[in-house]
Coordinates of C-alpha atoms in Angstrom, one line a residue:
M187 CA 112.6 113.2 116.6
E188 CA 109.6 113.0 114.4
R189 CA 110.3 114.0 110.8
R190 CA 107.8 116.4 109.5
F191 CA 107.0 116.3 105.9
G192 CA 104.5 119.3 105.4
N193 CA 103.6 119.4 101.6
T194 CA 106.4 116.9 100.9
L195 CA 104.4 113.8 101.8
P196 CA 101.4 114.6 99.6
L197 CA 103.6 115.6 96.7
L198 CA 105.4 112.2 97.0
H199 CA 101.9 110.5 96.9
E200 CA 101.0 112.4 93.7
I201 CA 104.3 111.5 92.2
S202 CA 103.6 107.9 92.9
H203 CA 100.2 108.0 91.4
A204 CA 101.7 109.8 88.3
L205 CA 104.3 107.2 88.0
H206 CA 101.6 104.5 88.0
R207 CA 99.7 106.3 85.3
L208 CA 102.9 106.6 83.2
Q209 CA 103.5 102.8 83.6
V210 CA 99.9 101.7 82.8
E211 CA 98.5 104.4 80.4
G212 CA 101.6 106.2 79.2
T213 CA 100.3 109.5 80.8
V214 CA 103.0 112.2 81.2
T215 CA 102.5 114.5 84.2
T216 CA 104.2 117.8 85.1
L217 CA 104.0 119.2 88.6
D218 CA 104.7 123.0 88.9
L219 CA 106.5 123.2 92.2
N220 CA 106.6 127.0 92.0
A221 CA 102.9 126.8 92.7
V222 CA 103.3 124.7 95.9
P223 CA 103.4 126.6 99.1
F224 CA 106.5 125.0 100.6
G225 CA 107.2 125.3 104.3
P226 CA 110.7 125.7 105.7
G227 CA 112.8 122.9 104.6
D228 CA 110.0 121.1 102.4
E229 CA 111.7 121.7 99.1
R230 CA 115.0 120.3 100.3
Q231 CA 113.3 117.3 101.8
L232 CA 111.5 116.6 98.7
V233 CA 114.7 116.8 96.5
D234 CA 116.7 114.8 99.0
F235 CA 113.9 112.1 99.1
L236 CA 113.8 111.8 95.3
G237 CA 117.7 111.5 95.2
R238 CA 119.8 111.5 92.1
G239 CA 119.6 108.9 89.3
E240 CA 121.9 108.3 86.4
V241 CA 121.0 110.9 83.8
S242 CA 121.5 114.6 84.0
A243 CA 121.6 117.3 81.4
K244 CA 122.2 121.1 81.4
L245 CA 120.9 123.3 78.5
E246 CA 122.1 126.8 78.1
A247 CA 119.5 128.8 76.0
M248 CA 117.7 132.0 77.4
G249 CA 119.2 131.1 80.7
D250 CA 120.2 127.6 82.1
S251 CA 118.1 124.6 82.5
H252 CA 119.1 121.6 84.6
I253 CA 117.3 118.3 84.3
R254 CA 118.1 115.3 86.3
E255 CA 116.6 111.9 86.8
S256 CA 115.7 111.1 90.3
R257 CA 116.6 107.7 91.9
Y258 CA 113.1 106.7 90.5
S259 CA 113.3 106.0 86.8
G260 CA 110.7 108.2 85.1
V261 CA 110.6 111.0 87.7
W262 CA 112.8 114.0 86.6
I263 CA 113.7 117.3 88.5
V264 CA 113.6 120.1 86.0
E265 CA 114.8 123.7 87.0
H266 CA 115.0 126.7 84.7
W267 CA 116.8 130.0 85.5
N268 CA 116.6 133.1 83.5
T269 CA 119.7 135.1 82.3
S270 CA 119.7 137.1 85.4
G271 CA 120.1 133.8 87.4
E272 CA 116.7 133.7 88.9
R273 CA 114.9 130.4 89.1
V274 CA 111.8 130.9 87.0
A275 CA 110.5 127.1 86.9
F276 CA 110.8 124.2 89.2
Q277 CA 109.1 121.0 88.1
I278 CA 108.9 117.4 88.5
E279 CA 108.2 115.7 85.3
I280 CA 106.9 112.2 85.2
T281 CA 107.8 110.9 81.8
K282 CA 110.1 108.5 79.9
L283 CA 112.2 111.5 78.6
P284 CA 111.5 115.2 79.5
A285 CA 110.3 117.2 76.5
L286 CA 113.3 119.6 76.8
L287 CA 115.5 116.7 75.8
E288 CA 113.6 115.7 72.7
A289 CA 115.0 117.1 69.5
Q290 CA 112.6 119.5 67.8
Q291 CA 111.3 118.7 64.3
E292 CA 112.6 122.2 63.0
D293 CA 116.0 121.4 64.4
I294 CA 116.1 118.0 62.8
A295 CA 115.1 119.3 59.4
E296 CA 117.8 122.1 59.7
S297 CA 120.5 119.5 60.8
L298 CA 119.5 117.1 57.8
L299 CA 120.2 120.1 55.4
M300 CA 123.5 120.8 57.1
L301 CA 124.7 117.2 57.1
Q302 CA 123.7 116.8 53.4
A303 CA 125.6 119.9 52.5
A304 CA 128.7 118.8 54.3
L305 CA 128.5 115.4 52.7
E306 CA 128.2 117.1 49.3
N307 CA 131.3 119.2 50.1
A308 CA 133.2 116.1 51.2
R309 CA 132.2 114.4 48.1
N310 CA 133.6 117.4 46.1
G311 CA 137.0 117.1 47.8
A312 CA 136.5 119.2 50.8
S313 CA 138.1 117.9 54.1
V314 CA 135.7 116.2 56.5

């Protein structure tokens, strides 16, 4: 039986080209899969083809976000759900590290202040 790929095969070619751009130029690419007119089974076929890599993360902020590396290093599957449980974003990110996993500058600054205060308290005899 012949396997049909519908929009899956063109997407896989785009992912391949994007991965090449990442390797050669450092160019990051995000593909919005919500904008792709998937036929029956196309989405599942794409996800199955990409497989699972070694890294995955779940964020819980204004809904859930699931980020997982595919079996192809640098190709990430990113899904976001709102607080009602509806998927609001479905993307493939071709990058070394998805932006959602990078610490934000404001959070780093706040954490530094918190750590310095905790160290000051410890220096003054508070338990660590």
